[in-house]
C-alpha cells in the first residue's frame, strides 16, 4: 500500500491512522468539500461540525476509489490553501 496518494484537484494525501485512511495536510474550503460528491471518484461524504470550544475542527470523511483501489479520505474544513 502506498503511503501517499495524489487526489485529483486536492493534492497529496498521506496515509494516517495505522494505514486505514489518507489525510490531506491542508484544510479544504466548504465549497471544495461540497464539490466532492460531484467527483466520479468520491462515493460517499460525511461531514462533522467543529466542537463549540474549538478543540475539534470540522472534518470530512469520504469513501473514494481511484484506479480501482478504494480508500478513505479525511481532512479538515477551514480556510483552505
PDB file of N, CA, C and O in Angstrom:
ATOM      1  N   UNK A   1       0.842  -1.173   0.000  1.00  0.00           N
ATOM      2  CA  UNK A   1       0.000   0.000   0.000  1.00  0.00           C
ATOM      3  C   UNK A   1       0.893   1.244   0.000  1.00  0.00           C
ATOM      4  O   UNK A   1       1.852   1.319   0.739  1.00  0.00           O
ATOM      5  N   UNK A   2       0.540   2.218  -0.827  1.00  0.00           N
ATOM      6  CA  UNK A   2       1.292   3.467  -0.887  1.00  0.00           C
ATOM      7  C   UNK A   2       1.070   4.292   0.370  1.00  0.00           C
ATOM      8  O   UNK A   2      -0.006   4.274   0.949  1.00  0.00           O
ATOM      9  N   UNK A   3       2.083   5.045   0.770  1.00  0.00           N
ATOM     10  CA  UNK A   3       1.936   5.919   1.938  1.00  0.00           C
ATOM     11  C   UNK A   3       1.430   7.302   1.555  1.00  0.00           C
ATOM     12  O   UNK A   3       1.066   8.073   2.433  1.00  0.00           O
ATOM     13  N   UNK A   4       1.416   7.619   0.265  1.00  0.00           N
ATOM     14  CA  UNK A   4       0.834   8.873  -0.217  1.00  0.00           C
ATOM     15  C   UNK A   4      -0.067   8.577  -1.409  1.00  0.00           C
ATOM     16  O   UNK A   4       0.068   7.562  -2.081  1.00  0.00           O
ATOM     17  N   UNK A   5      -0.989   9.475  -1.641  1.00  0.00           N
ATOM     18  CA  UNK A   5      -1.903   9.345  -2.774  1.00  0.00           C
ATOM     19  C   UNK A   5      -2.161  10.740  -3.323  1.00  0.00           C
ATOM     20  O   UNK A   5      -2.426  11.666  -2.556  1.00  0.00           O
ATOM     21  N   UNK A   6      -2.076  10.882  -4.642  1.00  0.00           N
ATOM     22  CA  UNK A   6      -2.386  12.148  -5.291  1.00  0.00           C
ATOM     23  C   UNK A   6      -3.883  12.174  -5.576  1.00  0.00           C
ATOM     24  O   UNK A   6      -4.369  11.409  -6.397  1.00  0.00           O
ATOM     25  N   UNK A   7      -4.606  13.045  -4.899  1.00  0.00           N
ATOM     26  CA  UNK A   7      -6.053  13.149  -5.050  1.00  0.00           C
ATOM     27  C   UNK A   7      -6.334  14.262  -6.052  1.00  0.00           C
ATOM     28  O   UNK A   7      -5.922  15.402  -5.835  1.00  0.00           O
ATOM     29  N   UNK A   8      -7.029  13.955  -7.154  1.00  0.00           N
ATOM     30  CA  UNK A   8      -7.252  14.946  -8.215  1.00  0.00           C
ATOM     31  C   UNK A   8      -7.838  16.257  -7.697  1.00  0.00           C
ATOM     32  O   UNK A   8      -8.861  16.264  -7.017  1.00  0.00           O
ATOM     33  N   UNK A   9      -7.170  17.346  -8.005  1.00  0.00           N
ATOM     34  CA  UNK A   9      -7.624  18.676  -7.631  1.00  0.00           C
ATOM     35  C   UNK A   9      -7.411  19.056  -6.180  1.00  0.00           C
ATOM     36  O   UNK A   9      -7.644  20.196  -5.805  1.00  0.00           O
ATOM     37  N   UNK A  10      -6.982  18.118  -5.343  1.00  0.00           N
ATOM     38  CA  UNK A  10      -6.826  18.404  -3.921  1.00  0.00           C
ATOM     39  C   UNK A  10      -5.393  18.282  -3.441  1.00  0.00           C
ATOM     40  O   UNK A  10      -5.057  18.796  -2.390  1.00  0.00           O
ATOM     41  N   UNK A  11      -4.558  17.578  -4.157  1.00  0.00           N
ATOM     42  CA  UNK A  11      -3.160  17.444  -3.775  1.00  0.00           C
ATOM     43  C   UNK A  11      -2.825  16.094  -3.187  1.00  0.00           C
ATOM     44  O   UNK A  11      -3.520  15.104  -3.397  1.00  0.00           O
ATOM     45  N   UNK A  12      -1.763  16.071  -2.419  1.00  0.00           N
ATOM     46  CA  UNK A  12      -1.230  14.834  -1.848  1.00  0.00           C
ATOM     47  C   UNK A  12      -1.864  14.567  -0.490  1.00  0.00           C
ATOM     48  O   UNK A  12      -1.939  15.446   0.363  1.00  0.00           O
ATOM     49  N   UNK A  13      -2.310  13.338  -0.305  1.00  0.00           N
ATOM     50  CA  UNK A  13      -2.821  12.883   0.990  1.00  0.00           C
ATOM     51  C   UNK A  13      -1.868  11.817   1.505  1.00  0.00           C
ATOM     52  O   UNK A  13      -1.364  10.997   0.736  1.00  0.00           O
ATOM     53  N   UNK A  14      -1.608  11.821   2.795  1.00  0.00           N
ATOM     54  CA  UNK A  14      -0.694  10.865   3.421  1.00  0.00           C
ATOM     55  C   UNK A  14      -1.456   9.827   4.230  1.00  0.00           C
ATOM     56  O   UNK A  14      -2.473  10.138   4.841  1.00  0.00           O
ATOM     57  N   UNK A  15      -0.931   8.608   4.236  1.00  0.00           N
ATOM     58  CA  UNK A  15      -1.531   7.524   4.997  1.00  0.00           C
ATOM     59  C   UNK A  15      -1.533   7.871   6.473  1.00  0.00           C
ATOM     60  O   UNK A  15      -0.560   8.377   7.022  1.00  0.00           O
ATOM     61  N   UNK A  16      -2.654   7.620   7.139  1.00  0.00           N
ATOM     62  CA  UNK A  16      -2.855   8.031   8.524  1.00  0.00           C
ATOM     63  C   UNK A  16      -3.598   6.926   9.273  1.00  0.00           C
ATOM     64  O   UNK A  16      -4.121   5.994   8.668  1.00  0.00           O
ATOM     65  N   UNK A  17      -3.664   7.023  10.577  1.00  0.00           N
ATOM     66  CA  UNK A  17      -4.441   6.117  11.433  1.00  0.00           C
ATOM     67  C   UNK A  17      -4.115   4.642  11.199  1.00  0.00           C
ATOM     68  O   UNK A  17      -5.002   3.842  10.938  1.00  0.00           O
ATOM     69  N   UNK A  18      -2.868   4.291  11.286  1.00  0.00           N
ATOM     70  CA  UNK A  18      -2.491   2.890  11.191  1.00  0.00           C
ATOM     71  C   UNK A  18      -2.783   2.258   9.849  1.00  0.00           C
ATOM     72  O   UNK A  18      -3.028   1.062   9.768  1.00  0.00           O
ATOM     73  N   UNK A  19      -2.784   3.055   8.797  1.00  0.00           N
ATOM     74  CA  UNK A  19      -2.986   2.515   7.463  1.00  0.00           C
ATOM     75  C   UNK A  19      -4.434   2.397   7.035  1.00  0.00           C
ATOM     76  O   UNK A  19      -4.728   1.708   6.078  1.00  0.00           O
ATOM     77  N   UNK A  20      -5.352   3.084   7.710  1.00  0.00           N
ATOM     78  CA  UNK A  20      -6.763   2.975   7.366  1.00  0.00           C
ATOM     79  C   UNK A  20      -7.274   4.126   6.506  1.00  0.00           C
ATOM     80  O   UNK A  20      -8.221   3.957   5.765  1.00  0.00           O
ATOM     81  N   UNK A  21      -6.675   5.298   6.642  1.00  0.00           N
ATOM     82  CA  UNK A  21      -7.167   6.467   5.923  1.00  0.00           C
ATOM     83  C   UNK A  21      -6.007   7.269   5.344  1.00  0.00           C
ATOM     84  O   UNK A  21      -4.869   7.166   5.779  1.00  0.00           O
ATOM     85  N   UNK A  22      -6.348   8.094   4.356  1.00  0.00           N
ATOM     86  CA  UNK A  22      -5.413   9.076   3.825  1.00  0.00           C
ATOM     87  C   UNK A  22      -5.901  10.435   4.278  1.00  0.00           C
ATOM     88  O   UNK A  22      -7.086  10.743   4.182  1.00  0.00           O
ATOM     89  N   UNK A  23      -4.992  11.269   4.800  1.00  0.00           N
ATOM     90  CA  UNK A  23      -5.353  12.585   5.330  1.00  0.00           C
ATOM     91  C   UNK A  23      -4.686  13.683   4.509  1.00  0.00           C
ATOM     92  O   UNK A  23      -3.489  13.638   4.252  1.00  0.00           O
ATOM     93  N   UNK A  24      -5.484  14.690   4.129  1.00  0.00           N
ATOM     94  CA  UNK A  24      -4.939  15.873   3.468  1.00  0.00           C
ATOM     95  C   UNK A  24      -4.298  16.764   4.519  1.00  0.00           C
ATOM     96  O   UNK A  24      -4.842  16.946   5.606  1.00  0.00           O
ATOM     97  N   UNK A  25      -3.155  17.329   4.195  1.00  0.00           N
ATOM     98  CA  UNK A  25      -2.426  18.175   5.154  1.00  0.00           C
ATOM     99  C   UNK A  25      -3.106  19.521   5.357  1.00  0.00           C
ATOM    100  O   UNK A  25      -3.173  20.025   6.473  1.00  0.00           O
ATOM    101  N   UNK A  26      -3.613  20.097   4.300  1.00  0.00           N
ATOM    102  CA  UNK A  26      -4.217  21.424   4.364  1.00  0.00           C
ATOM    103  C   UNK A  26      -5.735  21.308   4.413  1.00  0.00           C
ATOM    104  O   UNK A  26      -6.318  20.432   3.781  1.00  0.00           O
ATOM    105  N   UNK A  27      -6.398  22.206   5.151  1.00  0.00           N
ATOM    106  CA  UNK A  27      -7.869  22.172   5.176  1.00  0.00           C
ATOM    107  C   UNK A  27      -8.454  22.564   3.826  1.00  0.00           C
ATOM    108  O   UNK A  27      -7.834  23.298   3.050  1.00  0.00           O
ATOM    109  N   UNK A  28      -9.655  22.073   3.550  1.00  0.00           N
ATOM    110  CA  UNK A  28     -10.388  22.441   2.348  1.00  0.00           C
ATOM    111  C   UNK A  28     -11.428  23.480   2.709  1.00  0.00           C
ATOM    112  O   UNK A  28     -11.922  23.517   3.840  1.00  0.00           O
ATOM    113  N   UNK A  29     -11.791  24.306   1.739  1.00  0.00           N
ATOM    114  CA  UNK A  29     -12.883  25.250   1.958  1.00  0.00           C
ATOM    115  C   UNK A  29     -14.197  24.478   1.939  1.00  0.00           C
ATOM    116  O   UNK A  29     -14.268  23.355   1.425  1.00  0.00           O
ATOM    117  N   UNK A  30     -15.232  25.072   2.451  1.00  0.00           N
ATOM    118  CA  UNK A  30     -16.541  24.421   2.436  1.00  0.00           C
ATOM    119  C   UNK A  30     -17.001  24.185   1.002  1.00  0.00           C
ATOM    120  O   UNK A  30     -17.657  23.178   0.707  1.00  0.00           O
ATOM    121  N   UNK A  31     -16.649  25.074   0.065  1.00  0.00           N
ATOM    122  CA  UNK A  31     -17.013  24.878  -1.341  1.00  0.00           C
ATOM    123  C   UNK A  31     -16.298  23.670  -1.933  1.00  0.00           C
ATOM    124  O   UNK A  31     -16.888  22.919  -2.715  1.00  0.00           O
ATOM    125  N   UNK A  32     -15.029  23.484  -1.588  1.00  0.00           N
ATOM    126  CA  UNK A  32     -14.297  22.314  -2.076  1.00  0.00           C
ATOM    127  C   UNK A  32     -14.904  21.025  -1.532  1.00  0.00           C
ATOM    128  O   UNK A  32     -15.064  20.048  -2.265  1.00  0.00           O
ATOM    129  N   UNK A  33     -15.262  21.028  -0.263  1.00  0.00           N
ATOM    130  CA  UNK A  33     -15.879  19.844   0.340  1.00  0.00           C
ATOM    131  C   UNK A  33     -17.239  19.573  -0.303  1.00  0.00           C
ATOM    132  O   UNK A  33     -17.575  18.435  -0.621  1.00  0.00           O
ATOM    133  N   UNK A  34     -18.019  20.627  -0.519  1.00  0.00           N
ATOM    134  CA  UNK A  34     -19.337  20.472  -1.137  1.00  0.00           C
ATOM    135  C   UNK A  34     -19.239  19.901  -2.548  1.00  0.00           C
ATOM    136  O   UNK A  34     -20.162  19.234  -3.014  1.00  0.00           O
ATOM    137  N   UNK A  35     -18.131  20.137  -3.237  1.00  0.00           N
ATOM    138  CA  UNK A  35     -17.941  19.632  -4.586  1.00  0.00           C
ATOM    139  C   UNK A  35     -17.505  18.171  -4.657  1.00  0.00           C
ATOM    140  O   UNK A  35     -17.580  17.554  -5.716  1.00  0.00           O
ATOM    141  N   UNK A  36     -17.072  17.599  -3.552  1.00  0.00           N
ATOM    142  CA  UNK A  36     -16.585  16.215  -3.576  1.00  0.00           C
ATOM    143  C   UNK A  36     -17.604  15.203  -4.090  1.00  0.00           C
ATOM    144  O   UNK A  36     -17.252  14.341  -4.890  1.00  0.00           O
ATOM    145  N   UNK A  37     -18.882  15.270  -3.699  1.00  0.00           N
ATOM    146  CA  UNK A  37     -19.837  14.274  -4.207  1.00  0.00           C
ATOM    147  C   UNK A  37     -20.041  14.315  -5.715  1.00  0.00           C
ATOM    148  O   UNK A  37     -20.506  13.342  -6.302  1.00  0.00           O
ATOM    149  N   UNK A  38     -19.670  15.406  -6.350  1.00  0.00           N
ATOM    150  CA  UNK A  38     -19.789  15.504  -7.806  1.00  0.00           C
ATOM    151  C   UNK A  38     -18.614  14.855  -8.536  1.00  0.00           C
ATOM    152  O   UNK A  38     -18.658  14.682  -9.746  1.00  0.00           O
ATOM    153  N   UNK A  39     -17.574  14.516  -7.799  1.00  0.00           N
ATOM    154  CA  UNK A  39     -16.410  13.862  -8.396  1.00  0.00           C
ATOM    155  C   UNK A  39     -16.710  12.380  -8.627  1.00  0.00           C
ATOM    156  O   UNK A  39     -17.279  11.719  -7.759  1.00  0.00           O
ATOM    157  N   UNK A  40     -16.307  11.863  -9.774  1.00  0.00           N
ATOM    158  CA  UNK A  40     -16.571  10.456 -10.112  1.00  0.00           C
ATOM    159  C   UNK A  40     -15.887   9.492  -9.152  1.00  0.00           C
ATOM    160  O   UNK A  40     -16.370   8.382  -8.939  1.00  0.00           O
ATOM    161  N   UNK A  41     -14.804   9.908  -8.539  1.00  0.00           N
ATOM    162  CA  UNK A  41     -14.044   9.021  -7.658  1.00  0.00           C
ATOM    163  C   UNK A  41     -14.521   9.068  -6.204  1.00  0.00           C
ATOM    164  O   UNK A  41     -14.074   8.306  -5.369  1.00  0.00           O
ATOM    165  N   UNK A  42     -15.449   9.966  -5.867  1.00  0.00           N
ATOM    166  CA  UNK A  42     -15.969  10.086  -4.495  1.00  0.00           C
ATOM    167  C   UNK A  42     -17.300   9.360  -4.408  1.00  0.00           C
ATOM    168  O   UNK A  42     -18.237   9.663  -5.139  1.00  0.00           O
ATOM    169  N   UNK A  43     -17.405   8.402  -3.508  1.00  0.00           N
ATOM    170  CA  UNK A  43     -18.605   7.574  -3.386  1.00  0.00           C
ATOM    171  C   UNK A  43     -19.551   8.030  -2.274  1.00  0.00           C
ATOM    172  O   UNK A  43     -20.750   7.921  -2.405  1.00  0.00           O
ATOM    173  N   UNK A  44     -19.010   8.502  -1.165  1.00  0.00           N
ATOM    174  CA  UNK A  44     -19.840   8.908  -0.018  1.00  0.00           C
ATOM    175  C   UNK A  44     -19.083   9.972   0.765  1.00  0.00           C
ATOM    176  O   UNK A  44     -17.872   9.902   0.904  1.00  0.00           O
ATOM    177  N   UNK A  45     -19.824  10.929   1.309  1.00  0.00           N
ATOM    178  CA  UNK A  45     -19.208  12.010   2.061  1.00  0.00           C
ATOM    179  C   UNK A  45     -19.952  12.210   3.378  1.00  0.00           C
ATOM    180  O   UNK A  45     -21.181  12.256   3.405  1.00  0.00           O
ATOM    181  N   UNK A  46     -19.190  12.323   4.448  1.00  0.00           N
ATOM    182  CA  UNK A  46     -19.733  12.630   5.770  1.00  0.00           C
ATOM    183  C   UNK A  46     -18.982  13.835   6.314  1.00  0.00           C
ATOM    184  O   UNK A  46     -17.759  13.890   6.217  1.00  0.00           O
ATOM    185  N   UNK A  47     -19.715  14.778   6.895  1.00  0.00           N
ATOM    186  CA  UNK A  47     -19.117  15.997   7.445  1.00  0.00           C
ATOM    187  C   UNK A  47     -19.467  16.070   8.930  1.00  0.00           C
ATOM    188  O   UNK A  47     -20.609  15.820   9.315  1.00  0.00           O
ATOM    189  N   UNK A  48     -18.477  16.412   9.760  1.00  0.00           N
ATOM    190  CA  UNK A  48     -18.719  16.614  11.182  1.00  0.00           C
ATOM    191  C   UNK A  48     -18.432  18.073  11.527  1.00  0.00           C
ATOM    192  O   UNK A  48     -17.503  18.674  11.000  1.00  0.00           O
ATOM    193  N   UNK A  49     -19.246  18.628  12.412  1.00  0.00           N
ATOM    194  CA  UNK A  49     -19.068  20.011  12.871  1.00  0.00           C
ATOM    195  C   UNK A  49     -17.885  20.121  13.817  1.00  0.00           C
ATOM    196  O   UNK A  49     -17.486  19.147  14.443  1.00  0.00           O
ATOM    197  N   UNK A  50     -17.388  21.331  13.942  1.00  0.00           N
ATOM    198  CA  UNK A  50     -16.352  21.582  14.947  1.00  0.00           C
ATOM    199  C   UNK A  50     -17.019  21.629  16.319  1.00  0.00           C
ATOM    200  O   UNK A  50     -18.222  21.854  16.439  1.00  0.00           O
ATOM    201  N   UNK A  51     -16.218  21.419  17.343  1.00  0.00           N
ATOM    202  CA  UNK A  51     -16.760  21.497  18.706  1.00  0.00           C
ATOM    203  C   UNK A  51     -16.943  22.962  19.090  1.00  0.00           C
ATOM    204  O   UNK A  51     -16.241  23.851  18.589  1.00  0.00           O
ATOM    205  N   UNK A  52     -17.863  23.220  19.981  1.00  0.00           N
ATOM    206  CA  UNK A  52     -18.161  24.591  20.415  1.00  0.00           C
ATOM    207  C   UNK A  52     -16.959  25.259  21.070  1.00  0.00           C
ATOM    208  O   UNK A  52     -16.769  26.468  20.963  1.00  0.00           O
ATOM    209  N   UNK A  53     -16.117  24.464  21.741  1.00  0.00           N
ATOM    210  CA  UNK A  53     -14.949  25.027  22.426  1.00  0.00           C
ATOM    211  C   UNK A  53     -13.735  25.171  21.504  1.00  0.00           C
ATOM    212  O   UNK A  53     -12.688  25.634  21.926  1.00  0.00           O
ATOM    213  N   UNK A  54     -13.866  24.751  20.248  1.00  0.00           N
ATOM    214  CA  UNK A  54     -12.772  24.879  19.294  1.00  0.00           C
ATOM    215  C   UNK A  54     -11.704  23.814  19.399  1.00  0.00           C
ATOM    216  O   UNK A  54     -10.711  23.838  18.674  1.00  0.00           O
ATOM    217  N   UNK A  55     -11.890  22.844  20.266  1.00  0.00           N
ATOM    218  CA  UNK A  55     -10.905  21.768  20.449  1.00  0.00           C
ATOM    219  C   UNK A  55     -10.865  20.815  19.263  1.00  0.00           C
ATOM    220  O   UNK A  55      -9.834  20.242  18.955  1.00  0.00           O
ATOM    221  N   UNK A  56     -12.009  20.609  18.623  1.00  0.00           N
ATOM    222  CA  UNK A  56     -12.092  19.686  17.495  1.00  0.00           C
ATOM    223  C   UNK A  56     -12.547  20.450  16.257  1.00  0.00           C
ATOM    224  O   UNK A  56     -13.623  21.041  16.247  1.00  0.00           O
ATOM    225  N   UNK A  57     -11.739  20.472  15.182  1.00  0.00           N
ATOM    226  CA  UNK A  57     -12.132  21.201  13.979  1.00  0.00           C
ATOM    227  C   UNK A  57     -13.204  20.444  13.191  1.00  0.00           C
ATOM    228  O   UNK A  57     -13.388  19.239  13.380  1.00  0.00           O
ATOM    229  N   UNK A  58     -13.896  21.147  12.322  1.00  0.00           N
ATOM    230  CA  UNK A  58     -14.827  20.498  11.397  1.00  0.00           C
ATOM    231  C   UNK A  58     -14.003  19.623  10.452  1.00  0.00           C
ATOM    232  O   UNK A  58     -12.921  20.010  10.010  1.00  0.00           O
ATOM    233  N   UNK A  59     -14.509  18.423  10.168  1.00  0.00           N
ATOM    234  CA  UNK A  59     -13.797  17.484   9.299  1.00  0.00           C
ATOM    235  C   UNK A  59     -14.758  16.822   8.321  1.00  0.00           C
ATOM    236  O   UNK A  59     -15.966  16.844   8.517  1.00  0.00           O
ATOM    237  N   UNK A  60     -14.175  16.231   7.278  1.00  0.00           N
ATOM    238  CA  UNK A  60     -14.953  15.422   6.346  1.00  0.00           C
ATOM    239  C   UNK A  60     -14.303  14.049   6.241  1.00  0.00           C
ATOM    240  O   UNK A  60     -13.101  13.892   6.467  1.00  0.00           O
ATOM    241  N   UNK A  61     -15.112  13.066   5.923  1.00  0.00           N
ATOM    242  CA  UNK A  61     -14.659  11.707   5.639  1.00  0.00           C
ATOM    243  C   UNK A  61     -15.321  11.304   4.331  1.00  0.00           C
ATOM    244  O   UNK A  61     -16.546  11.413   4.214  1.00  0.00           O
ATOM    245  N   UNK A  62     -14.540  10.881   3.368  1.00  0.00           N
ATOM    246  CA  UNK A  62     -15.085  10.488   2.076  1.00  0.00           C
ATOM    247  C   UNK A  62     -14.618   9.077   1.724  1.00  0.00           C
ATOM    248  O   UNK A  62     -13.442   8.745   1.898  1.00  0.00           O
ATOM    249  N   UNK A  63     -15.551   8.266   1.247  1.00  0.00           N
ATOM    250  CA  UNK A  63     -15.208   6.956   0.709  1.00  0.00           C
ATOM    251  C   UNK A  63     -14.918   7.189  -0.769  1.00  0.00           C
ATOM    252  O   UNK A  63     -15.754   7.738  -1.488  1.00  0.00           O
ATOM    253  N   UNK A  64     -13.729   6.802  -1.197  1.00  0.00           N
ATOM    254  CA  UNK A  64     -13.272   7.121  -2.548  1.00  0.00           C
ATOM    255  C   UNK A  64     -12.755   5.875  -3.251  1.00  0.00           C
ATOM    256  O   UNK A  64     -12.486   4.852  -2.622  1.00  0.00           O
ATOM    257  N   UNK A  65     -12.573   6.016  -4.561  1.00  0.00           N
ATOM    258  CA  UNK A  65     -11.943   4.953  -5.339  1.00  0.00           C
ATOM    259  C   UNK A  65     -11.199   5.586  -6.508  1.00  0.00           C
ATOM    260  O   UNK A  65     -11.791   6.309  -7.306  1.00  0.00           O
ATOM    261  N   UNK A  66      -9.904   5.327  -6.565  1.00  0.00           N
ATOM    262  CA  UNK A  66      -9.063   5.785  -7.667  1.00  0.00           C
ATOM    263  C   UNK A  66      -8.293   4.593  -8.217  1.00  0.00           C
ATOM    264  O   UNK A  66      -7.752   3.796  -7.445  1.00  0.00           O
ATOM    265  N   UNK A  67      -8.252   4.480  -9.528  1.00  0.00           N
ATOM    266  CA  UNK A  67      -7.520   3.394 -10.192  1.00  0.00           C
ATOM    267  C   UNK A  67      -7.950   2.028  -9.663  1.00  0.00           C
ATOM    268  O   UNK A  67      -7.132   1.135  -9.478  1.00  0.00           O
ATOM    269  N   UNK A  68      -9.240   1.877  -9.366  1.00  0.00           N
ATOM    270  CA  UNK A  68      -9.771   0.608  -8.902  1.00  0.00           C
ATOM    271  C   UNK A  68      -9.461   0.266  -7.456  1.00  0.00           C
ATOM    272  O   UNK A  68      -9.798  -0.810  -6.984  1.00  0.00           O
ATOM    273  N   UNK A  69      -8.834   1.186  -6.714  1.00  0.00           N
ATOM    274  CA  UNK A  69      -8.476   0.934  -5.320  1.00  0.00           C
ATOM    275  C   UNK A  69      -9.298   1.828  -4.391  1.00  0.00           C
ATOM    276  O   UNK A  69      -9.177   3.045  -4.417  1.00  0.00           O
ATOM    277  N   UNK A  70     -10.144   1.234  -3.546  1.00  0.00           N
ATOM    278  CA  UNK A  70     -10.925   2.041  -2.600  1.00  0.00           C
ATOM    279  C   UNK A  70     -10.053   2.532  -1.449  1.00  0.00           C
ATOM    280  O   UNK A  70      -9.092   1.872  -1.053  1.00  0.00           O
ATOM    281  N   UNK A  71     -10.408   3.698  -0.908  1.00  0.00           N
ATOM    282  CA  UNK A  71      -9.707   4.256   0.247  1.00  0.00           C
ATOM    283  C   UNK A  71     -10.607   5.278   0.918  1.00  0.00           C
ATOM    284  O   UNK A  71     -11.615   5.704   0.363  1.00  0.00           O
ATOM    285  N   UNK A  72     -10.258   5.645   2.137  1.00  0.00           N
ATOM    286  CA  UNK A  72     -10.977   6.675   2.879  1.00  0.00           C
ATOM    287  C   UNK A  72     -10.112   7.925   2.903  1.00  0.00           C
ATOM    288  O   UNK A  72      -8.924   7.858   3.229  1.00  0.00           O
ATOM    289  N   UNK A  73     -10.692   9.046   2.554  1.00  0.00           N
ATOM    290  CA  UNK A  73     -10.005  10.332   2.566  1.00  0.00           C
ATOM    291  C   UNK A  73     -10.598  11.183   3.675  1.00  0.00           C
ATOM    292  O   UNK A  73     -11.818  11.305   3.774  1.00  0.00           O
ATOM    293  N   UNK A  74      -9.752  11.747   4.530  1.00  0.00           N
ATOM    294  CA  UNK A  74     -10.212  12.623   5.608  1.00  0.00           C
ATOM    295  C   UNK A  74      -9.452  13.936   5.558  1.00  0.00           C
ATOM    296  O   UNK A  74      -8.339  14.010   5.033  1.00  0.00           O
ATOM    297  N   UNK A  75     -10.069  14.963   6.100  1.00  0.00           N
ATOM    298  CA  UNK A  75      -9.411  16.253   6.155  1.00  0.00           C
ATOM    299  C   UNK A  75     -10.220  17.241   6.969  1.00  0.00           C
ATOM    300  O   UNK A  75     -11.373  16.998   7.310  1.00  0.00           O
ATOM    301  N   UNK A  76      -9.592  18.352   7.248  1.00  0.00           N
ATOM    302  CA  UNK A  76     -10.253  19.422   7.984  1.00  0.00           C
ATOM    303  C   UNK A  76     -10.990  20.335   7.020  1.00  0.00           C
ATOM    304  O   UNK A  76     -10.627  20.444   5.863  1.00  0.00           O
ATOM    305  N   UNK A  77     -11.990  21.014   7.543  1.00  0.00           N
ATOM    306  CA  UNK A  77     -12.709  22.024   6.780  1.00  0.00           C
ATOM    307  C   UNK A  77     -12.351  23.357   7.409  1.00  0.00           C
ATOM    308  O   UNK A  77     -12.454  23.539   8.619  1.00  0.00           O
ATOM    309  N   UNK A  78     -11.874  24.269   6.589  1.00  0.00           N
ATOM    310  CA  UNK A  78     -11.460  25.560   7.116  1.00  0.00           C
ATOM    311  C   UNK A  78     -11.221  26.542   6.007  1.00  0.00           C
ATOM    312  O   UNK A  78     -11.945  26.572   5.026  1.00  0.00           O
ATOM    313  N   UNK A  79     -10.160  27.280   6.130  1.00  0.00           N
ATOM    314  CA  UNK A  79      -9.860  28.330   5.177  1.00  0.00           C
ATOM    315  C   UNK A  79      -9.228  27.805   3.910  1.00  0.00           C
ATOM    316  O   UNK A  79      -9.228  28.475   2.896  1.00  0.00           O
ATOM    317  N   UNK A  80      -8.669  26.603   3.923  1.00  0.00           N
ATOM    318  CA  UNK A  80      -8.061  26.028   2.733  1.00  0.00           C
ATOM    319  C   UNK A  80      -6.745  26.684   2.410  1.00  0.00           C
ATOM    320  O   UNK A  80      -6.217  27.495   3.161  1.00  0.00           O
ATOM    321  N   UNK A  81      -6.227  26.298   1.261  1.00  0.00           N
ATOM    322  CA  UNK A  81      -4.926  26.808   0.851  1.00  0.00           C
ATOM    323  C   UNK A  81      -5.054  28.005  -0.048  1.00  0.00           C
ATOM    324  O   UNK A  81      -6.056  28.250  -0.638  1.00  0.00           O
TER     325      UNK A  81
END
